[in-house]
Each structure stands twice: as structure tokens, then as C-alpha cells.
Amino acid sequence: MVGRIDHAAEKLNLDPSIHKTLRTPRRSLIVTFPVKMDNGEVEVFTGYRVQYNYVKGPSKGGIRYHPDVTLEEVTALAGLMALKCAVVDVPFGGAKGGVACDPRSMSMGELERMTRRYTYMILPLVGPEQDIPAPDVNTDSQTMSWIMDTYSMLRGYTVQGVVTGKPVELGGSKGRLTSTGRGIAYVTQDMLRASGMEVNDTTVCVQGFGNVGMNVAKFLHEDGCKIVGITDITGGLFNPSGIDVPSLALHAEKKRGIRGFSGGEFVSGHVEANRRLLIMKTDVLIPAALENQITESNASDVNARLIVEGANGPITRRADSILGRKGIQVVPDILANSGGVIVSYFEWVQDIQAYLWSEQEVNARLKNLMNDAFVQVQDFANEHEVNLREAAYMLAVNKMAEVTKLRGIFP
Ligand code: NAD
């Protein structure tokens, strides 16, 4: 992440003082705290919250529960959030948090007690005007409800705007669950039009069929695209005439994966299925599962005209250069998958106004922001003769630099 900021700063010929400011996080908090476990023993956990910056408004970012959570990882993800918010003009800085734990081995009671104590420990940093957490790996709307309740109990009144990704009944936004996939679909359509391609009958391959992959496949299918390949952890489904995505989604929800669906050729095992997916001739490829999926060892086999990054960091830097040489355009993650943070911003706005928007209103506003961001990135790419990834990072760094300059360095 810092490497990309450095590259963007160099290309922008950024003032070295501003560059120095942007490549470091403002606040990093490490907390260690005891939690009573179900067996009567006490476990001590380590948690983090990093506010990368808050030049434009409160900082914002998810909280993840995973054994591998470290300060370095949380800092890099906080920086990525700062860039993502900047590129789509959401008035937040970036933040991220996490607790090093194995949530799969913990009971609901243990998770709740850990979440509440972690919230108490990071209390000096969070708040609707300060820093607003959201779900990330292994945290969800229930986790956000516990954080909101703990924060509210400690303040003495209900504060809905302290987190986003809450259930709608507790001040969550309509449309939040599908927002990342919907945003990717909007950007894919923008990119197709910009490349002179028709949306109708465009062929699309999607890696991953979870929240992001399933929703983007559903929306593009509704819009007339032909989804010809889908993989998940159980394997891959291929159908040159187009997969019946709504039926596959119902099947995958029931069977916890795409295995066993009859509407196409099924390839067992995700390794072989992903290999087939990458080499398949298609107009659009959407990696929406994991990071580092297109690497220097398989990038030259990719047979798509466009790639839209649904996951965070699915293409390595070396693979990026290979794809560039092959003339394959890439819509980068910080632009393509920003629908989630955009609707999180809408959730925060609705909470502080105490006014719930309709789902149509949420989706229309999401479309406007994503379309604007796409046009800005594309114009920047044309103006500076760089690819869309470089343009998105340069644009984000430039916007962060501009507001930093306007505010000046305190004192
Ligand atoms: P998810 O857990 O809901 O789904 C992941 C999907 O990927 C599942 O279908 C799983 O079977 C599949 N998968 C896992 N390993 C695979 C492999 N090796 N090959 C093929 N498929 C595999 O996760 P998600 O929320 O859809 O997130 C996917 C990616 O998008 C992650 O990188 C995440 O960080 C990123 N992202 C998510 C959001 C969001 O709002 N959910 C927002 C921005 C970015």
C-alpha cells in the first residue's frame, strides 16, 4: 500500500512534506484485554485500531477477527480504506481494526464478551464524529450491534452512527448487503461502454460466489450479460450459453456452494476450476474471492478483454505489468469494490439524520457516486497517460494531498 502511494506521489511530483505525511498513519492503538471464557478460564487477547487519516472527516473501516491479525496488516488495510474513500469522494479518512483470535473456536457468548471488551478498550478512538467501525472478515451485523450497544451504554444514550453494517432494525441501511456487488456491476457497465462494448450479451466470468461474487453475477445477469463461468471453493461451473444465476444462487445458499448444480459443466476442485476460468475466452473477468489470484505464473494465460477487481488485491504487481503488456484493461479494487463503503457512508448519514431512505434512493445515489468516480478516474488516466490503477491511486493521493494542503500542518 505504501509502495503504491510512493509510486503515485512520484508520478504526481508531490511536495515531499505532503508525501511524508500521507505515507504514515496518524493514530495506532494496541490493546490487550482479558475475557472470561466459557470454561471459567481467562484468555488475554490483543486488538488493534489504526486511524490512517482523518483530514476530511471521521475515519472509517472494518474490524476483523482472525488469528493472523497484526498491526502491520491493520495499518495497510487502513491506508487502503483512506485511498478508497478519497477516490469515490466519501468524506471519511481510512481506519481498520482487528483482534487476533480464532472466532471459529469461540462460542457466541465468548465472541460477545470479547467484542464488548474490545469496544471498551478502543473507546477513546471511536465515535460517530471520530471513527466508525464496520464488519470485515469474520465480523457481521451482530458484531456491529454489540459494538453499538456497548458504546451506547457507556455514553448513556443510543448512538446508532458509531458503526455501520448494522441490521436495518437498528439503523442499518437498506441495500447495504448487496452494495459491493451492485457497485461492481455499475462500474463494469461503465467500463464496457467506455470500451465501445455492448452490455447485452457480454460474456462474464466470476471467481467467488459469496457476498460479492454472487451479487455482481446476479446484477450483471439481470442487465443482460451472459455469465459463462463461475467458481467457488467447491469447484467451477461453465456454460457458454449462460448460467441461470438466480437458480444457482438459490442452490448455493441451500448447499453452501455451487457443487451439484446441473445447469452447466461442473469442474471439481477450486484449483482446476480457477485455472479453467482464467484461460476461458470472455469479455469480462471478475475475481471476487481472494487476494493474489492472478500472479506472474498465470497472468499470461488470461483470456479476458477486461478485468474488474471485485476482491481486494486479486492481481499481484508483476501480474499487473503482464496484463498491461497484453492490452488487458483492469478496473482497480479501490474503485470497483467501493460500493460497500459508499453505502456505509449513506448508513452513517441516515443515522445522524434519523431518517431512513428507500432502497431505490440508496441504489440511485450509489450509482451516481460510482459513475462520477469512474469518469474521474478515466479522465485522470487519459490526462496523465497512465492505466486505470495508476490513475485511481494518483487521483486518491492527489485529493488527500489537496485537503492536507488546505488545512495546513498543525500547529
Ligand atoms: P465471502 O466469504 O462471502 O465469499 C467468498 C467466496 O469466494 C465464496 O464463494 C468462496 O467459496 C469463494 N472462494 C474462496 N476461496 C476460493 C478459491 N480459492 N477459488 C475460488 N473461490 C473461492 O466473501 P465476500 O464478502 O464475497 O468477499 C470477497 C472478496 O471481496 C474479499 O477479498 C473481500 O475482502 C472483498 N470485499 C468484500 C466486500 C464486501 O462488502 N463483502 C467489500 C469490499 C471488498
XYZ file of C-alpha atoms and ligand atoms in Angstrom:
455
model
C 0.000 0.000 0.000
C 2.803 2.445 0.906
C 4.619 1.393 -2.303
C 1.558 2.391 -4.340
C 1.295 5.749 -2.506
C 5.019 6.344 -3.190
C 4.566 5.500 -6.879
C 1.556 7.826 -7.154
C 3.433 10.615 -5.313
C 6.391 10.273 -7.663
C 4.169 10.418 -10.747
C 2.338 13.452 -9.330
C 5.609 15.124 -8.397
C 4.096 15.625 -4.953
C 5.551 18.032 -2.416
C 7.870 15.807 -0.270
C 6.421 17.166 3.018
C 2.885 16.212 1.990
C 4.105 12.847 0.679
C 5.762 12.137 4.055
C 2.505 12.984 5.813
C 0.363 10.757 3.589
C 2.543 7.636 3.796
C 2.175 7.289 7.587
C -0.878 6.593 9.800
C -1.996 9.210 12.332
C -3.003 7.008 15.268
C -2.340 3.340 16.094
C -3.747 1.814 19.254
C -2.728 -1.630 20.565
C -4.852 -3.064 23.344
C -4.544 -6.263 25.358
C -7.537 -7.281 27.396
C -8.876 -10.233 29.398
C -12.081 -12.088 28.526
C -13.870 -14.720 30.622
C -14.163 -17.897 28.549
C -16.937 -20.487 28.862
C -14.641 -22.947 30.709
C -14.149 -20.417 33.522
C -10.614 -19.503 32.483
C -9.499 -16.054 31.380
C -7.960 -15.524 27.924
C -5.969 -12.389 27.085
C -6.498 -11.044 23.542
C -4.595 -8.423 21.549
C -6.553 -5.964 19.445
C -5.732 -3.006 17.219
C -7.341 0.098 15.815
C -5.482 2.237 13.300
C -6.748 5.591 12.059
C -4.807 6.170 8.866
C -6.041 9.715 8.453
C -8.994 11.972 9.210
C -8.269 15.090 7.154
C -11.725 15.151 5.572
C -13.909 13.729 8.317
C -14.154 10.761 10.658
C -12.017 7.756 9.834
C -13.839 4.627 8.701
C -13.059 0.957 8.291
C -13.860 -2.610 9.255
C -12.952 -4.786 12.211
C -11.660 -8.279 11.507
C -11.338 -11.287 13.785
C -8.585 -13.637 12.624
C -5.572 -15.430 14.151
C -3.206 -13.645 11.708
C -4.281 -10.069 12.543
C -1.193 -7.875 13.139
C -0.541 -4.165 13.450
C 1.165 -4.171 10.031
C -1.821 -5.787 8.316
C -4.324 -3.481 10.020
C -2.229 -0.425 9.081
C -2.013 -1.434 5.412
C -5.781 -2.062 5.288
C -6.459 1.286 6.995
C -4.375 3.009 4.312
C -6.294 1.210 1.586
C -9.565 2.445 3.119
C -8.232 6.025 3.103
C -7.456 5.738 -0.618
C -10.810 4.086 -1.370
C -12.781 6.832 0.423
C -10.757 9.510 -1.372
C -11.250 8.068 -4.853
C -15.046 7.919 -4.548
C -15.383 11.250 -2.687
C -16.742 9.835 0.550
C -15.859 12.365 3.275
C -14.084 9.884 5.528
C -10.479 9.053 6.277
C -9.379 5.433 6.466
C -9.237 3.166 9.502
C -9.152 -0.535 10.297
C -9.242 -2.662 13.417
C -8.950 -6.236 14.458
C -8.480 -8.768 17.199
C -6.044 -11.677 16.917
C -8.340 -14.606 17.762
C -9.796 -17.745 16.227
C -13.526 -16.934 16.036
C -14.389 -20.422 14.710
C -13.299 -21.959 18.019
C -15.267 -19.441 20.135
C -18.884 -19.602 21.328
C -21.346 -16.754 20.685
C -21.071 -15.795 24.363
C -17.268 -15.601 24.154
C -17.451 -13.581 20.937
C -19.923 -11.172 22.513
C -17.813 -10.664 25.660
C -14.660 -10.203 23.554
C -16.402 -7.696 21.256
C -17.786 -5.661 24.159
C -14.437 -5.531 25.979
C -12.566 -4.652 22.762
C -15.084 -1.842 22.168
C -14.442 -0.542 25.684
C -10.666 -0.659 25.084
C -10.817 1.305 21.817
C -13.425 3.744 23.156
C -11.027 6.739 23.158
C -10.804 6.468 19.350
C -14.315 5.583 18.138
C -17.479 7.645 17.785
C -19.751 8.911 15.009
C -17.679 12.075 14.585
C -14.372 10.342 15.149
C -14.011 6.829 13.790
C -16.752 4.477 12.577
C -16.113 0.699 12.503
C -17.877 -1.746 10.133
C -17.869 -5.521 9.502
C -14.867 -7.209 7.889
C -13.511 -10.777 7.881
C -15.411 -12.880 10.488
C -17.461 -9.979 11.855
C -21.042 -9.179 10.845
C -24.181 -7.204 11.670
C -24.445 -8.976 15.057
C -20.910 -7.859 15.960
C -21.839 -4.294 14.976
C -24.991 -4.477 17.133
C -22.871 -5.440 20.179
C -20.416 -2.599 19.487
C -23.265 -0.109 19.103
C -24.922 -1.316 22.307
C -21.677 -1.209 24.321
C -20.804 2.267 23.072
C -24.366 3.493 23.744
C -24.452 2.035 27.289
C -21.156 3.754 28.113
C -22.397 7.084 26.713
C -25.800 6.766 28.405
C -27.897 7.166 25.240
C -28.366 5.372 21.917
C -25.735 6.240 19.302
C -26.584 4.488 16.030
C -23.950 6.295 13.957
C -20.991 4.759 15.805
C -20.889 1.733 13.452
C -22.204 0.802 10.014
C -23.270 -2.591 8.710
C -25.929 -2.858 11.437
C -29.259 -4.667 10.987
C -31.834 -2.337 9.343
C -33.950 -2.505 12.550
C -31.071 -0.857 14.449
C -30.321 1.891 11.938
C -28.665 -0.120 9.185
C -29.177 0.973 5.574
C -31.380 -0.765 3.053
C -29.248 -2.039 0.176
C -26.059 -2.351 2.264
C -25.748 -6.147 1.931
C -25.747 -6.112 -1.863
C -23.952 -2.772 -2.304
C -20.451 -4.020 -3.138
C -21.719 -6.351 -5.884
C -24.100 -3.685 -7.176
C -21.285 -1.129 -7.335
C -19.052 -3.554 -9.252
C -21.888 -4.114 -11.732
C -22.261 -0.325 -12.259
C -18.526 0.106 -12.862
C -18.420 -2.912 -15.195
C -21.158 -1.343 -17.312
C -19.310 1.995 -17.344
C -16.142 0.234 -18.448
C -17.927 -1.733 -21.167
C -19.481 1.430 -22.577
C -16.144 3.267 -22.398
C -14.544 0.407 -24.341
C -17.234 0.553 -27.011
C -18.723 -2.796 -25.975
C -22.406 -3.669 -25.556
C -23.650 -4.686 -22.092
C -26.167 -7.038 -23.643
C -24.718 -10.486 -24.329
C -21.304 -9.555 -22.938
C -19.678 -12.703 -21.567
C -18.564 -12.606 -17.941
C -16.590 -14.991 -15.702
C -16.716 -14.590 -11.914
C -14.321 -16.085 -9.375
C -16.037 -16.494 -5.987
C -19.755 -16.840 -5.338
C -20.087 -15.277 -1.888
C -21.478 -11.870 -0.989
C -19.533 -10.027 -3.699
C -19.366 -12.643 -6.489
C -22.972 -13.794 -6.194
C -24.391 -10.274 -6.175
C -22.318 -8.966 -9.061
C -23.214 -12.078 -11.094
C -26.921 -11.575 -10.277
C -26.939 -7.882 -11.224
C -24.983 -8.364 -14.462
C -27.238 -11.306 -15.384
C -30.306 -9.078 -14.782
C -28.714 -6.427 -17.019
C -28.396 -8.865 -19.928
C -24.817 -10.127 -19.591
C -24.126 -13.810 -20.182
C -22.370 -15.304 -17.147
C -20.391 -18.173 -18.660
C -18.108 -19.266 -15.809
C -18.343 -19.162 -12.002
C -16.028 -20.761 -9.455
C -16.108 -21.081 -5.687
C -14.253 -23.159 -3.119
C -16.163 -26.303 -4.240
C -15.252 -26.060 -7.951
C -16.388 -24.329 -11.135
C -19.456 -24.178 -13.350
C -19.093 -23.448 -17.053
C -21.810 -22.844 -19.611
C -21.091 -20.999 -22.890
C -24.842 -20.348 -23.356
C -25.044 -18.583 -19.995
C -25.587 -19.786 -16.427
C -29.002 -19.353 -14.784
C -27.578 -17.201 -11.972
C -30.742 -16.745 -9.834
C -31.263 -20.545 -9.708
C -27.565 -21.087 -8.955
C -27.751 -18.531 -6.129
C -30.690 -20.401 -4.542
C -28.790 -23.682 -4.926
C -25.549 -22.234 -3.467
C -27.378 -20.804 -0.459
C -29.013 -24.171 0.277
C -25.980 -26.372 -0.441
C -23.298 -23.916 0.758
C -21.587 -23.881 -2.628
C -22.141 -24.300 -6.358
C -21.283 -28.039 -6.414
C -24.202 -30.187 -7.543
C -25.915 -27.574 -9.766
C -26.945 -29.116 -13.050
C -27.074 -26.084 -15.379
C -23.610 -26.435 -16.923
C -20.386 -28.415 -16.917
C -19.069 -28.773 -13.373
C -15.315 -28.960 -12.714
C -14.429 -30.348 -9.304
C -11.841 -28.656 -7.067
C -11.138 -24.939 -6.978
C -7.567 -25.179 -8.314
C -8.517 -26.770 -11.645
C -11.750 -24.735 -11.826
C -9.868 -21.440 -11.366
C -7.303 -22.472 -13.978
C -10.159 -23.113 -16.442
C -11.821 -19.823 -15.510
C -8.690 -17.748 -16.125
C -7.960 -19.235 -19.554
C -11.594 -19.087 -20.703
C -12.240 -16.665 -23.547
C -14.524 -13.997 -22.105
C -15.189 -10.277 -22.364
C -15.008 -9.638 -18.611
C -13.308 -11.465 -15.744
C -14.275 -10.536 -12.180
C -12.023 -12.023 -9.486
C -14.244 -11.738 -6.386
C -12.877 -14.319 -3.969
C -9.405 -13.712 -2.551
C -6.234 -11.674 -2.947
C -3.275 -12.741 -5.174
C -5.217 -14.915 -7.623
C -3.678 -13.574 -10.834
C 0.085 -13.798 -10.495
C 3.115 -13.764 -12.774
C 2.680 -17.530 -13.230
C -0.843 -17.372 -14.738
C -1.301 -13.766 -15.963
C -0.098 -14.552 -19.482
C -2.862 -17.216 -19.798
C -5.702 -14.796 -19.039
C -8.070 -14.632 -21.988
C -10.380 -11.776 -20.951
C -10.662 -8.329 -22.525
C -11.326 -6.542 -19.217
C -10.769 -7.412 -15.578
C -12.823 -5.771 -12.839
C -11.352 -6.368 -9.374
C -14.141 -7.414 -7.002
C -11.836 -8.742 -4.280
C -9.159 -6.628 -2.638
C -5.790 -7.130 -4.349
C -6.588 -10.153 -6.567
C -3.801 -9.202 -9.028
C -0.138 -9.016 -7.977
C 2.049 -6.116 -9.134
C 4.039 -8.332 -11.505
C 0.870 -9.801 -12.987
C -0.393 -6.255 -13.494
C 2.547 -5.498 -15.807
C 1.978 -8.703 -17.794
C -1.721 -7.897 -18.232
C -0.799 -4.365 -19.294
C 1.537 -5.717 -21.971
C -1.277 -7.998 -23.207
C -3.557 -4.949 -23.513
C -6.000 -6.185 -20.869
C -7.552 -3.265 -19.011
C -8.041 -3.558 -15.257
C -10.570 -1.617 -13.178
C -8.788 -1.484 -9.790
C -10.237 -2.622 -6.467
C -10.168 0.795 -4.785
C -12.647 1.993 -7.390
C -14.519 -1.194 -8.340
C -15.402 -2.566 -4.897
C -16.063 0.754 -3.156
C -19.871 0.265 -3.220
C -19.733 -1.159 0.308
C -18.045 1.864 1.821
C -20.290 4.213 -0.157
C -23.466 2.661 1.280
C -21.792 2.594 4.717
C -21.423 6.341 4.315
C -25.135 6.529 3.430
C -25.929 4.490 6.558
C -23.996 6.975 8.710
C -25.786 9.922 7.042
C -29.193 8.290 7.651
C -28.278 7.583 11.299
C -27.234 11.135 12.083
C -30.341 12.482 10.304
C -32.523 9.793 11.932
C -34.207 9.361 8.538
C -34.371 6.065 6.619
C -34.016 6.164 2.829
C -35.795 3.753 0.492
C -33.724 1.076 -1.234
C -34.303 2.779 -4.611
C -32.894 6.015 -3.207
C -29.829 4.225 -1.824
C -29.174 2.462 -5.139
C -29.667 5.612 -7.226
C -27.224 7.569 -5.034
C -24.746 4.677 -5.167
C -24.945 4.668 -8.956
C -24.308 8.428 -9.103
C -21.220 8.291 -6.888
C -19.773 5.240 -8.680
C -20.384 6.726 -12.136
C -18.773 10.020 -11.094
C -15.758 8.232 -9.644
C -15.364 6.126 -12.783
C -15.425 9.209 -15.026
C -12.909 10.995 -12.782
C -10.515 8.018 -12.847
C -10.865 7.598 -16.578
C -10.276 11.302 -17.262
C -7.259 11.264 -14.966
C -5.879 8.216 -16.803
C -6.285 9.941 -20.169
C -4.819 13.210 -18.945
C -1.739 11.603 -17.372
C -1.408 8.732 -19.867
C -1.459 6.049 -17.181
C -3.570 2.952 -16.664
C -6.739 2.948 -14.546
C -4.997 1.556 -11.446
C -2.287 4.202 -11.514
C -4.947 6.830 -12.194
C -7.117 5.720 -9.246
C -4.157 5.828 -6.829
C -2.878 9.126 -8.229
C -6.333 10.660 -8.013
C -6.801 9.460 -4.419
C -3.354 10.658 -3.322
C -3.904 13.970 -5.093
C -7.243 14.514 -3.331
C -5.737 13.636 0.072
C -2.792 15.974 -0.654
C -5.119 18.826 -1.637
C -7.126 18.702 1.602
C -3.951 18.305 3.659
C -2.519 21.422 2.000
C -5.740 23.376 2.554
C -5.833 22.501 6.250
C -2.095 23.071 6.714
C 0.146 21.353 9.230
C -0.852 21.920 12.857
C 0.396 23.890 14.816
P -17.456 -14.350 1.070
O -16.789 -15.094 2.177
O -18.901 -14.034 1.170
O -17.270 -15.182 -0.306
C -16.055 -15.682 -0.756
C -16.339 -16.603 -1.943
O -15.084 -16.994 -2.515
C -17.058 -17.894 -1.576
O -17.967 -18.214 -2.599
C -15.945 -18.932 -1.542
O -16.401 -20.248 -1.826
C -15.077 -18.416 -2.666
N -13.685 -18.880 -2.610
C -12.877 -18.980 -1.536
N -11.680 -19.460 -1.915
C -11.747 -19.637 -3.256
C -10.830 -20.085 -4.238
N -9.598 -20.451 -3.921
N -11.248 -20.126 -5.524
C -12.497 -19.758 -5.882
N -13.400 -19.313 -4.995
C -13.027 -19.265 -3.706
O -16.556 -13.050 0.862
P -17.011 -11.699 0.153
O -17.598 -10.788 1.165
O -17.757 -12.034 -1.083
O -15.589 -11.057 -0.211
C -14.836 -11.480 -1.332
C -13.680 -10.526 -1.556
O -14.169 -9.202 -1.734
C -12.670 -10.401 -0.404
O -11.411 -10.128 -0.973
C -13.155 -9.187 0.350
O -12.110 -8.579 1.101
C -13.565 -8.314 -0.810
N -14.506 -7.249 -0.455
C -15.712 -7.546 0.106
C -16.603 -6.523 0.395
C -17.956 -6.808 0.963
O -18.750 -5.853 1.121
N -18.296 -8.047 1.276
C -16.251 -5.179 0.113
C -15.019 -4.903 -0.477
C -14.164 -5.960 -0.767
